Coordinates of C-alpha atoms and ligand atoms in Angstrom, one line a residue:
X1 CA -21.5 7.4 22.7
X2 CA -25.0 7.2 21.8
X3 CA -26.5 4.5 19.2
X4 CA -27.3 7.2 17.0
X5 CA -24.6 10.0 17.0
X6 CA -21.5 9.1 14.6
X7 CA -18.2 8.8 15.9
X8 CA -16.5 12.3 15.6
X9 CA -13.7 12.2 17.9
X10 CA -10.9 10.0 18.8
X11 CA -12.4 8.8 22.0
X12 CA -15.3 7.9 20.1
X13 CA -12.9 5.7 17.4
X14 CA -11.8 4.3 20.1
X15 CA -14.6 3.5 21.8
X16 CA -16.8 2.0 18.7
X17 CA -13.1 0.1 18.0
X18 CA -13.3 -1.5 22.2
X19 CA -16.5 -2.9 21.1
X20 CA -16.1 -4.3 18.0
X21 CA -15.8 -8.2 17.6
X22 CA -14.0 -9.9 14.3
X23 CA -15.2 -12.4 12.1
X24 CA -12.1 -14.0 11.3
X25 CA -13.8 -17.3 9.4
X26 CA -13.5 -17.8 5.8
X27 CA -16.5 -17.6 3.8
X28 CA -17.2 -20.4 2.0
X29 CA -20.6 -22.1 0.1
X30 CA -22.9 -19.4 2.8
X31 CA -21.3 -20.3 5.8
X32 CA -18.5 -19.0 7.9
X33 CA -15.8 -21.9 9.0
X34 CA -12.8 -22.6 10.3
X35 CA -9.9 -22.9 7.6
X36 CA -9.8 -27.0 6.6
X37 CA -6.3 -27.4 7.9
X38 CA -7.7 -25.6 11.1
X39 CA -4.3 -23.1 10.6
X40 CA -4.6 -19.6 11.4
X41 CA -2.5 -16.1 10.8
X42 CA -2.5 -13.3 13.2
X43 CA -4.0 -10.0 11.8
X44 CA -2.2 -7.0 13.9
X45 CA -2.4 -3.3 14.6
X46 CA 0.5 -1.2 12.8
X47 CA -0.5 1.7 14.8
X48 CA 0.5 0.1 18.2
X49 CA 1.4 -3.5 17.7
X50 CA -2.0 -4.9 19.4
X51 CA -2.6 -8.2 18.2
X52 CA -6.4 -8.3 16.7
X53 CA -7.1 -11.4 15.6
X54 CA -6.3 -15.1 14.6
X55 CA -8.3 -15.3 11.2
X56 CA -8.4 -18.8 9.0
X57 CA -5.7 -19.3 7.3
X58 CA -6.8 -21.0 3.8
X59 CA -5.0 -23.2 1.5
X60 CA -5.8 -25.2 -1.8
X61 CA -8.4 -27.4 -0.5
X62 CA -10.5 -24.6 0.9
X63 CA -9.7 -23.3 -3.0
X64 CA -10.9 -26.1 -4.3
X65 CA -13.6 -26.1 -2.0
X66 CA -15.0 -22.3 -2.9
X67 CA -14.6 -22.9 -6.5
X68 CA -16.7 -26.1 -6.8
X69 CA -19.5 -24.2 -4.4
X70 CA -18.9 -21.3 -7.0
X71 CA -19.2 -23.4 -9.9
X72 CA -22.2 -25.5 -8.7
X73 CA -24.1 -21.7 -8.1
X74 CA -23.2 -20.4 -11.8
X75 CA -24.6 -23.4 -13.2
X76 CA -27.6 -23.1 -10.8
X77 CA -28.1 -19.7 -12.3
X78 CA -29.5 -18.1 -9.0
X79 CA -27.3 -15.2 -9.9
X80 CA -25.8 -16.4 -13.1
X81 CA -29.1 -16.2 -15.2
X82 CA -30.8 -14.4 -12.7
X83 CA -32.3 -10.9 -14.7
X84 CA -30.0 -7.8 -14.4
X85 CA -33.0 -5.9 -12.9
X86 CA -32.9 -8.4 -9.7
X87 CA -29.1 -8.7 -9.6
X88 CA -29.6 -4.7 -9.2
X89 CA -32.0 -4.8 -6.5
X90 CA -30.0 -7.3 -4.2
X91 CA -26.6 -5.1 -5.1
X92 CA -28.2 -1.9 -4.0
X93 CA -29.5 -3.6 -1.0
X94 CA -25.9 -4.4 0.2
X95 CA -24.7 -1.3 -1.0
X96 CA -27.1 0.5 1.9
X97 CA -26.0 -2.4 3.9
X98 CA -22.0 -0.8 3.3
X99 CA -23.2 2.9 3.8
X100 CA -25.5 1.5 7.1
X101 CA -21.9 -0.1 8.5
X102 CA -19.0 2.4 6.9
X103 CA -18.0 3.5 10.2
X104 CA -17.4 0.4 11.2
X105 CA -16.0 -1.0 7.7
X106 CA -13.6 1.8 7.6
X107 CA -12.5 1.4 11.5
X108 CA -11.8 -2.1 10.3
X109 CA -9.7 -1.3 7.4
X110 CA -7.8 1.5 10.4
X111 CA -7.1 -0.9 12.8
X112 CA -5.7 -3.5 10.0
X113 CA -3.4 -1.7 8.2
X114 CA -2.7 1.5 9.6
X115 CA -4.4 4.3 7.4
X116 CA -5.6 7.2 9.2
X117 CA -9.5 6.8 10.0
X118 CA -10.3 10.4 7.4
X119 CA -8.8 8.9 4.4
X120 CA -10.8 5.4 5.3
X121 CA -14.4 7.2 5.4
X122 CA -13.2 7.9 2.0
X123 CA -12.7 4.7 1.1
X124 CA -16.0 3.5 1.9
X125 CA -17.6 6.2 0.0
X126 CA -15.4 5.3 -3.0
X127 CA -16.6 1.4 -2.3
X128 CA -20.3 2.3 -1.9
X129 CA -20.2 4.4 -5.0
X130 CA -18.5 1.8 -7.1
X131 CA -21.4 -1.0 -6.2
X132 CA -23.9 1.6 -7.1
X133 CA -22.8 2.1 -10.1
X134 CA -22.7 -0.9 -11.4
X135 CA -26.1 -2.3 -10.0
X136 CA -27.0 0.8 -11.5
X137 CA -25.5 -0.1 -15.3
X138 CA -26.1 -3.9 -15.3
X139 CA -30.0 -3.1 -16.5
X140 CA -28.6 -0.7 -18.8
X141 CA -26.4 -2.9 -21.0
X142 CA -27.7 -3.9 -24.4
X143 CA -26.5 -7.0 -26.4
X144 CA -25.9 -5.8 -30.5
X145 CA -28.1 -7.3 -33.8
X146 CA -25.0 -6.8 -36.2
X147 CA -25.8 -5.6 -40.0
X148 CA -26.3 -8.8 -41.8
X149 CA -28.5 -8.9 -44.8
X150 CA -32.1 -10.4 -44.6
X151 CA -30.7 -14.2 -44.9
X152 CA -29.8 -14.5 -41.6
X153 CA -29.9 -12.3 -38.2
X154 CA -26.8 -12.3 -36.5
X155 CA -26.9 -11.7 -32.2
X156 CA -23.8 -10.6 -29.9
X157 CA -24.7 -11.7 -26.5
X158 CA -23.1 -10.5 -23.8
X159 CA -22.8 -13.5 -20.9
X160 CA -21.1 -13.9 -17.6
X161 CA -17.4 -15.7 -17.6
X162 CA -18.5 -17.6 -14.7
X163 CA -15.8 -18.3 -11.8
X164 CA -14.0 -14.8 -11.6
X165 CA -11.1 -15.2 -8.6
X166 CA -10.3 -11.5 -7.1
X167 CA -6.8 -11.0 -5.5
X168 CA -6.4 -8.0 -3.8
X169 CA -3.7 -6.0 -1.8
X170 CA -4.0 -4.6 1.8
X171 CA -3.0 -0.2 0.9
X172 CA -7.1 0.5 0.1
X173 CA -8.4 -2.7 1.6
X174 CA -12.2 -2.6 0.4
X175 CA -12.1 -0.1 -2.3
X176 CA -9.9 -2.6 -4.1
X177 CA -12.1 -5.3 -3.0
X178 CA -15.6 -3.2 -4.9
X179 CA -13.4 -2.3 -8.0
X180 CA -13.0 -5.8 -8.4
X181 CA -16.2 -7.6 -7.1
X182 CA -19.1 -5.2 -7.9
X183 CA -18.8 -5.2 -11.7
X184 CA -18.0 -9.1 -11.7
X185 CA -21.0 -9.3 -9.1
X186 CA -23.3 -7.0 -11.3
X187 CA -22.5 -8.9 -14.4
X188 CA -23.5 -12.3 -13.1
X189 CA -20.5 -14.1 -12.0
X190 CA -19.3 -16.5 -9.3
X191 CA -16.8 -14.7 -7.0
X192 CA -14.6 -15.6 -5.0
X193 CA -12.7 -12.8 -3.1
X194 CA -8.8 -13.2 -1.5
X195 CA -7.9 -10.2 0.6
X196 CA -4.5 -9.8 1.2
X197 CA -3.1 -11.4 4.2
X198 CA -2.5 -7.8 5.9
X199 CA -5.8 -6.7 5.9
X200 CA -8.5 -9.4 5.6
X201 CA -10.7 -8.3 7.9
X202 CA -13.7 -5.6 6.3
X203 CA -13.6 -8.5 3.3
X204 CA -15.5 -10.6 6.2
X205 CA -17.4 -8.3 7.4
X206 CA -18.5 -7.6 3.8
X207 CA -19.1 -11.0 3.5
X208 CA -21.2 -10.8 6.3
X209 CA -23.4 -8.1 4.7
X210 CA -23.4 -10.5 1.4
X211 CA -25.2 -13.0 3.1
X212 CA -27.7 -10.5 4.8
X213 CA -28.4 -9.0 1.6
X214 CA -29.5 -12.6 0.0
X215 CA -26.6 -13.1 -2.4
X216 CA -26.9 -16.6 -2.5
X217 CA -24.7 -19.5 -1.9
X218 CA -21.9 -19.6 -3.5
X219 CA -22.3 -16.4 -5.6
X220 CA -19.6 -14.4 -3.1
X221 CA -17.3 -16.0 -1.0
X222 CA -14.3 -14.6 1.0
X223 CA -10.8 -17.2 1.4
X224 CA -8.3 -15.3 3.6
X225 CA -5.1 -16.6 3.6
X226 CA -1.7 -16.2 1.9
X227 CA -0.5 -15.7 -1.9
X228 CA 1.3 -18.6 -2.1
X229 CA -1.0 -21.1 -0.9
X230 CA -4.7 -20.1 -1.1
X231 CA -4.1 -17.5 -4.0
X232 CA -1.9 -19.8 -6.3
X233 CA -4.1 -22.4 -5.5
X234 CA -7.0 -20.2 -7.2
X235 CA -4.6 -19.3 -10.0
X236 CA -3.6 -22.5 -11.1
X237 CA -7.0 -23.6 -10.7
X238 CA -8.9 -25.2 -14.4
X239 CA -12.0 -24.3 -13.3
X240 CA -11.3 -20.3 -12.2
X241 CA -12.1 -18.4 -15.9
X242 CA -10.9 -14.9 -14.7
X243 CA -8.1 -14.0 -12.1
X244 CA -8.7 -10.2 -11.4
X245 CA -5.7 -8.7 -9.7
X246 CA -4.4 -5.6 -8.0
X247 CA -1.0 -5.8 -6.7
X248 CA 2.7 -6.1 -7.1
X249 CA 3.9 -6.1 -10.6
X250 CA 6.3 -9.6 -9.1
X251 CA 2.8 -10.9 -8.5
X252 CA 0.9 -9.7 -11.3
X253 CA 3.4 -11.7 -13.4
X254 CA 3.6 -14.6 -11.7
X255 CA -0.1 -14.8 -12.2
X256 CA 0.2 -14.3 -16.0
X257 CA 2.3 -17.4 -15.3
X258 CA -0.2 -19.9 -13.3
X259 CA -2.7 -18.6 -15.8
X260 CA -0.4 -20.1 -18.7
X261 CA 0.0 -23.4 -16.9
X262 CA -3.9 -23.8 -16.2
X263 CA -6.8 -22.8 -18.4
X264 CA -5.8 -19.8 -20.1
X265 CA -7.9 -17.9 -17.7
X266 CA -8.4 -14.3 -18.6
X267 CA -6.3 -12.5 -16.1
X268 CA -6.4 -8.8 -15.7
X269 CA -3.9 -7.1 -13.8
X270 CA -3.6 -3.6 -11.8
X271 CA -0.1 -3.1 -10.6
X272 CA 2.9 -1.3 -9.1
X273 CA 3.8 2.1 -10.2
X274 CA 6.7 5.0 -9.8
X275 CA 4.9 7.8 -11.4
X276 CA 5.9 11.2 -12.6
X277 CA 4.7 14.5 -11.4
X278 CA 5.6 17.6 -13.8
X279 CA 5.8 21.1 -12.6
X280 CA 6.4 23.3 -15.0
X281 CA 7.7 27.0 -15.0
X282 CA 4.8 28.0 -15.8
X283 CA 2.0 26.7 -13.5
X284 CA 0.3 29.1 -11.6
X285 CA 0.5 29.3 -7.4
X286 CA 3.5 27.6 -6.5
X287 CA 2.7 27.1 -3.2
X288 CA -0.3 25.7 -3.5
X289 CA 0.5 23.1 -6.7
X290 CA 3.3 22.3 -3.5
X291 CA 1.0 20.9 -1.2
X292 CA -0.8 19.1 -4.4
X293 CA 2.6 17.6 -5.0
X294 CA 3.1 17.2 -1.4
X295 CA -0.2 15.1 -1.1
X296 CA 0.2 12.7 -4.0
X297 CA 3.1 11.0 -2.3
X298 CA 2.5 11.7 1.5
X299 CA -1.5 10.4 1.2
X300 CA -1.6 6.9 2.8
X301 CA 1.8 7.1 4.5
X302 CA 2.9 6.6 0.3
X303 CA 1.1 3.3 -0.1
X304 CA -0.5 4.0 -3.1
X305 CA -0.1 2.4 -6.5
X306 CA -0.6 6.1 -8.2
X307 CA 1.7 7.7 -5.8
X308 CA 3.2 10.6 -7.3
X309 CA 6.5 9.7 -6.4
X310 CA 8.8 10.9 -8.8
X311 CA 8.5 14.9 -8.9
X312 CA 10.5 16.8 -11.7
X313 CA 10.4 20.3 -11.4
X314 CA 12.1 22.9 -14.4
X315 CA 15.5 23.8 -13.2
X316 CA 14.4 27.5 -13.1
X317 CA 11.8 27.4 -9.9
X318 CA 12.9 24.0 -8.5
X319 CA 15.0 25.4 -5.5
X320 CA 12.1 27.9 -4.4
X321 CA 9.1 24.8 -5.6
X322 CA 11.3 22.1 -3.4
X323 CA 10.7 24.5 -0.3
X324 CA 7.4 24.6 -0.8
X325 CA 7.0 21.5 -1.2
X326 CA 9.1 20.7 2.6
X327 CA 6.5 23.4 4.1
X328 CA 3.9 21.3 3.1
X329 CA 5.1 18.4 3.7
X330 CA 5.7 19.8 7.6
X331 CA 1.7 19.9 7.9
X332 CA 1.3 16.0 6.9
X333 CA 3.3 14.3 10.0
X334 CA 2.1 11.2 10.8
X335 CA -0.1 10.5 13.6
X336 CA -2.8 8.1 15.3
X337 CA -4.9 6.8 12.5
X338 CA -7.6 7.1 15.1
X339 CA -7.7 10.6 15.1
X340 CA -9.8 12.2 12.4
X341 CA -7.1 14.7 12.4
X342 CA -4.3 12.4 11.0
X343 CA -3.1 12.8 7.7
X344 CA -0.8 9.9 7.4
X345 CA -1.1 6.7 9.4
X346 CA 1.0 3.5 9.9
X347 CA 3.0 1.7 8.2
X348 CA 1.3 -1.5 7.3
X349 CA 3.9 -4.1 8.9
X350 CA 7.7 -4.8 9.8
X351 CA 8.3 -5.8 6.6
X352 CA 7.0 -3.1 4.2
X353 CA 8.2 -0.3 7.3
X354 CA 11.9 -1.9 7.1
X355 CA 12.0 -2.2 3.1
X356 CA 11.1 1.7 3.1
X357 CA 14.0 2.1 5.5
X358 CA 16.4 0.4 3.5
X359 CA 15.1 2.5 0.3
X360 CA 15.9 5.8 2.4
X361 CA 19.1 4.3 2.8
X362 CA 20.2 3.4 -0.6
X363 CA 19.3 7.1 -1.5
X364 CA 21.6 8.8 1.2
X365 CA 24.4 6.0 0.3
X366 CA 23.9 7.1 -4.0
X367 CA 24.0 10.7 -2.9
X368 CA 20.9 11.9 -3.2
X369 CA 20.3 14.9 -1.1
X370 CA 17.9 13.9 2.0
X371 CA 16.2 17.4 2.8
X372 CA 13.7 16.1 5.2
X373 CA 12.6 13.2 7.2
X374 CA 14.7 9.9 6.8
X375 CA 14.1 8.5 10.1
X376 CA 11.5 6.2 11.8
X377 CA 9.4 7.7 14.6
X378 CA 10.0 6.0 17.9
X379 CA 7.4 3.3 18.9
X380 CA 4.9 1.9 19.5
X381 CA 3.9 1.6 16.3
X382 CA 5.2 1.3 12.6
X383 CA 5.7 5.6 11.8
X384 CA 7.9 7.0 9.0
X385 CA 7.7 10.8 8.3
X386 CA 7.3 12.5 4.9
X387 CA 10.7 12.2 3.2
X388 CA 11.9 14.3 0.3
X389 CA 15.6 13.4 -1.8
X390 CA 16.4 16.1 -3.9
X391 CA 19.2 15.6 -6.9
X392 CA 18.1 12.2 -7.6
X393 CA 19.3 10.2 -10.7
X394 CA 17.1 7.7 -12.4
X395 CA 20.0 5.5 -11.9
X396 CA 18.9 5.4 -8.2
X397 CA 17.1 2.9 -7.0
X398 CA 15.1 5.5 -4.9
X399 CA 14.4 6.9 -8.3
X400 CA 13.5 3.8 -10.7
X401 CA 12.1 1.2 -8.0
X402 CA 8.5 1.3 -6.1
X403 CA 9.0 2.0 -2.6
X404 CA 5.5 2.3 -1.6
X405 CA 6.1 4.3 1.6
X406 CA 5.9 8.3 1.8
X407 CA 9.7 9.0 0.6
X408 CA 9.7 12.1 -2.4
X409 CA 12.3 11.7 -5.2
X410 CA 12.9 15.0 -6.9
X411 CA 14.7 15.3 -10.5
X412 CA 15.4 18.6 -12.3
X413 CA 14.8 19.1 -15.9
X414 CA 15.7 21.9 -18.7
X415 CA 13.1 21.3 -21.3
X416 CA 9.8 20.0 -22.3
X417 CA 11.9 17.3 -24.3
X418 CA 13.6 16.3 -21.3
X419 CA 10.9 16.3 -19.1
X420 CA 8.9 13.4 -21.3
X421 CA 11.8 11.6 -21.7
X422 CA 12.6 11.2 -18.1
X423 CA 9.0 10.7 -17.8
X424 CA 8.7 8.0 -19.9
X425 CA 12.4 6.4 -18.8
X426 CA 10.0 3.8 -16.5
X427 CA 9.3 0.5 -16.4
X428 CA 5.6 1.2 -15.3
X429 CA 3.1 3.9 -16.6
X430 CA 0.1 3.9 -14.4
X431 CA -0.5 7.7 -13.8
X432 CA 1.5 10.9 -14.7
X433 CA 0.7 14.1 -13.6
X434 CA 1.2 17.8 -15.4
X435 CA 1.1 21.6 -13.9
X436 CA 1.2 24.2 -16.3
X437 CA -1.3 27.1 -17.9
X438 CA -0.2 26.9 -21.7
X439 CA -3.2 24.6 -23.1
X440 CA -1.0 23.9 -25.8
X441 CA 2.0 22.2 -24.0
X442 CA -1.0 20.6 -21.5
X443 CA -2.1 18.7 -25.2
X444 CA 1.5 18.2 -26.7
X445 CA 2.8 16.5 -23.5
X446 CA -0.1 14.8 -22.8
X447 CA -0.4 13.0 -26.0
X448 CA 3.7 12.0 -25.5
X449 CA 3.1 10.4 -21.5
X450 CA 3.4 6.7 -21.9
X451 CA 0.5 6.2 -19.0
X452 CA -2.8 5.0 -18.6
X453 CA -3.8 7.9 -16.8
X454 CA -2.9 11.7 -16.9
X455 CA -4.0 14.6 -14.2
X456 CA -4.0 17.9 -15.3
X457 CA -3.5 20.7 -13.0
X458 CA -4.7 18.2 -10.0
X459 CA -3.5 14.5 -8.7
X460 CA -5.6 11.5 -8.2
X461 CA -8.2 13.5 -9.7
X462 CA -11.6 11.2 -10.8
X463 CA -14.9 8.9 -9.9
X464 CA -16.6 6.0 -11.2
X465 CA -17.2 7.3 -14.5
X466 CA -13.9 7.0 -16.0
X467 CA -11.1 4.2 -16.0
X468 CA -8.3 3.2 -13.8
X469 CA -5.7 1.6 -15.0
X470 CA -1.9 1.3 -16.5
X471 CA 0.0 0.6 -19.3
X472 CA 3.3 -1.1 -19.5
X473 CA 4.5 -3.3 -16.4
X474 CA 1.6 -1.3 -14.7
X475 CA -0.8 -4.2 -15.9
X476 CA -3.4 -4.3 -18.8
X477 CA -7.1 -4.0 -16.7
X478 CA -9.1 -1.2 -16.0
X479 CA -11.3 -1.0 -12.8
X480 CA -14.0 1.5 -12.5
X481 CA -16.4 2.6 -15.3
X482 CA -18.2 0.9 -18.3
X483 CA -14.8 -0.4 -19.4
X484 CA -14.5 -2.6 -16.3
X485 CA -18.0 -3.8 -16.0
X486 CA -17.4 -5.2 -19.7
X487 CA -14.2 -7.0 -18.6
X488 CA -16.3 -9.8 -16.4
X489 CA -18.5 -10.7 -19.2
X490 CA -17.9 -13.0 -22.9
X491 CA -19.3 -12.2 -25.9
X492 CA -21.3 -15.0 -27.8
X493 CA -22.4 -14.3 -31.6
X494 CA -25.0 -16.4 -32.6
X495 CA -25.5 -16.4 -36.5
X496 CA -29.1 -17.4 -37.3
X497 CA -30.0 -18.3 -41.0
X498 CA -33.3 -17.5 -42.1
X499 CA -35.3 -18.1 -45.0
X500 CA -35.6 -14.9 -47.2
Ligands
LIG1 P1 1.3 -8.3 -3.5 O1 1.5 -8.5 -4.9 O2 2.4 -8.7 -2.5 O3 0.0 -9.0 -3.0 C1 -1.3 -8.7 -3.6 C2 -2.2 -9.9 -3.4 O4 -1.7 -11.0 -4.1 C3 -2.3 -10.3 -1.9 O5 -3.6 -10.7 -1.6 C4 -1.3 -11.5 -1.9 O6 -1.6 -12.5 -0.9 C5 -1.5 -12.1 -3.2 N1 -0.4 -12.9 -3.7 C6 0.9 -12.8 -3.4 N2 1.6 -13.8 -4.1 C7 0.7 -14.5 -4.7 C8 0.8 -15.7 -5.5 N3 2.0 -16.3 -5.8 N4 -0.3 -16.2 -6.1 C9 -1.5 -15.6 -5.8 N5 -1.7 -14.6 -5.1 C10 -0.6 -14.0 -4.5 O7 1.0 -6.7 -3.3 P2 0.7 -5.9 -2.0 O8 2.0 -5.7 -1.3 O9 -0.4 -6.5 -1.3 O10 0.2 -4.5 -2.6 C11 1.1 -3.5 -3.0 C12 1.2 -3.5 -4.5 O11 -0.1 -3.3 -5.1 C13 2.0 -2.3 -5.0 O12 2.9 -2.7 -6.0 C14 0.9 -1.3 -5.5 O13 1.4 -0.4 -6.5 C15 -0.1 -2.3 -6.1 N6 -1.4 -1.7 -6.2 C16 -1.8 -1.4 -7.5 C17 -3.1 -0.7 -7.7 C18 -3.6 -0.4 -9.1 O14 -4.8 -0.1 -9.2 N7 -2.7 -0.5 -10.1 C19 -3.8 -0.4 -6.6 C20 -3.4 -0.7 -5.3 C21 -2.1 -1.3 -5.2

């Protein structure tokens, strides 16, 4: 493959993958090292078990570590107090950095957790996007003169937090990572990244690019390791003023918890979902809101926090919608992530690939009718295929619970009534989705769905201009947009008296 051409085919995945080498260091105060303790974790290949690295397995000292380095570079104000305009510049210089290296980047994110190599080209674009935005904004922002009378003049400031700790999960490796650290970044804060012990390895390549760019020390540093160790340590840490968090909601409040037991630290938290798809009698095309529906579960082997996982069709077309929906589902078979053809990918690791399993079970044993798929592919490699229950209950666990793996649990419903209710009947409320043609039901139910996100006549529709983000047990941030650029800063009011 020449220098120049981009990889197209699988040969050429493969090849650029063969010559590939992995920083597998933490990042810490500008330099890459070994973890303290000198412990490591293996990183390995869903798609075919290949071990691909031993990366440095932090713990609280290399916490405590990052967060004085981060500490001591806020207070230096090299970034901190550094103008927006500048910030800008050095942002949009490692955002061409990302776009110079997003095959690689999203071969990385491939080879770590599974995800077919399509859907991670997307992911960069989704990651470059998001840091260009918000270099973009940063100049843009305007502090506020509030409307005193001529006695005084009264300022709202807007100022970095300072020490802002990202946690993220492994199911969109470095999109998470950019919701999270570009706004914090942009506004002017110390950051220190913890990617998810499943996929850690585009974080240090990023950090890589960081440090070509000319962030400087301290400003963005990268600690791989585990949740209980390095990421509590961060958590309970008195000098971290902001966890920002996407992951499980078991996490999310155990977080809420170290938080508590610390500083008070703001903590903002994107978590699990089990979110409702509505078809309607009404919608227009059956078959092709089918392969919508079919999509917004089956899309990253079902490891996605918006999944559309809970479909409930009205009574009256659900039989001839459900088939649909199986032919669809027929096209998105799993396959090598390397191939630009896959749809779906791995699964990320024995764990998640037997918890999935033993969700498929549980919904034969409650009686749910299995109507496709059920059954692991044969190895090598972690491979479940699109699964669809019909009939389920939301007493089922298949039906209430976050499986976060491509299994399809249909309920019938009789009435718009009905269909809110069992809508709402959740614990989480991250995004909903509607299908129908009558504007006036689109509004009514709309305004009724407990969610922080609705898609009309589409799934996972949006870009960085508007918010993401839940409601309910699905966590209280919002990444993307204006909203989540003003989440990483404080305001100050300063009240100055004059003399009239
Ligand atoms: P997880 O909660 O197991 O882990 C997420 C991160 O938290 C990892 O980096 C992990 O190491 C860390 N962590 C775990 N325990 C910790 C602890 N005690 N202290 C500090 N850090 C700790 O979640 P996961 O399995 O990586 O990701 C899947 C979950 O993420 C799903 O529930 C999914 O819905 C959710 N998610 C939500 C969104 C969203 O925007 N709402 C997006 C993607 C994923």
């Amino acid at each position: 493959m020449s220098a120049q051409r981009r990889p197209e085919t699988r040969a050429d995945w493969q090849a650029l993958a063969d010559s590939l080498s992995f920083e597998s260091r933490a990042f810490i105060d500008g330099d890459f090292a070994p973890a303290t303790s000198g412990e490591t974790f293996t990183t390995i290949n869903p798609a075919t078990g290949e071990r691909l690295a031993e990366v440095a397995s932090c713990d609280a000292l290399d916490a405590e570590r990052a967060v004085a380095a981060a500490r001591a570079a806020f207070a230096a104000g090299g970034w901190s107090r550094l103008a927006p305009g500048k910030r800008k510049k050095r942002l949009l210089e490692l955002a061409d950095l990302m776009e110079a290296h997003k095959d690689e980047l999203a071969l990385l994110d491939t080879l770590d957790m599974g995800k077919p190599i399509g859907s991670a080209l997307g992911d960069m674009a989704g990651a470059i996007a998001c840091l260009r935005y918000n270099a973009e904004a940063i100049d843009k922002v305007y502090g506020e003169v509030a409307p005193t009378g001529e006695e005084s003049l009264a300022l709202v400031l807007r100022e970095p937090l300072g020490v802002v700790a990202s946690i993220v999960p492994w199911n969109f490796p470095l999109m998470m990572t950019a919701w999270k650290v570009a706004p914090a970044l942009a506004a002017g804060n110390s950051v220190i990244l913890k990617p998810s012990e499943k996929s850690p390895l585009s974080a240090l390549r990023l950090a890589q690019l960081a440090k070509e760019a000319g962030l400087p020390r301290g400003v963005f540093q990268v600690l791989p390791g585990f949740g209980h160790t390095v990421g509590k340590a961060l958590a309970l840490s008195m000098e971290v003023d902001c966890l920002s968090f996407t992951g499980s909601t078991a996490t999310g409040k155990q977080l809420m918890q170290y938080a508590g037991q610390s500083n008070l630290k703001r903590v903002y938290l994107e978590c699990g979902g089990k979110s409702p798809n509505l078809i309607f009698a009404d919608c227009k095309n059956l078959g092709r809101v089918a392969k919508h529906a079919a999509a917004a579960i089956f899309h990253n082997q079902g490891e996605v926090c918006i999944a559309g996982s809970r479909l409930l069709v009205e009574n009256p077309i659900r039989e001839a919608f459900v088939d649909e929906v199986l032919a669809a589902a027929e096209t998105m078979q799993p396959g090598d992530p390397l191939d630009p053809g896959s749809f779906m990918g791995a699964i990320v690791d024995e764990a998640q690939h037997r918890r999935i399993l033993d969700y498929i079970r549980q919904g034969v044993e409650a009686g749910a009718r299995l109507r496709v798929g059920g059954q692991a592919l044969d190895g090598p490699g972690l491979f479940i295929p699109p699964t669809v229950f019909d009939g389920v209950t939301p007493a089922m666990a298949i039906g209430r619970e976050e499986v976060f793996g491509p299994v399809l649990s249909v309920f019938g419903f009789d009435s718009e009534d009905e269909a809110i209710a069992m809508a709402n009947d959740s614990d989480y409320g991250l995004a909903a989705g509607l299908w129908s043609q009558d504007i006036d039901r689109i509004m009514r139910v709309t305004r009724r769905l407990h969610s922080g996100q609705v898609f009309v006549n589409n799934w996972a529709g949006g870009d960085q201009t508007v918010p993401f983000g839940g409601v309910k047990q699905s966590g209280n941030g919002r990444d993307k947009s204006m909203h989540s650029l003003q989440e990483y800063s404080e305001l100050k009011t300063v009240w100055m008296a004059l003399e009239p």
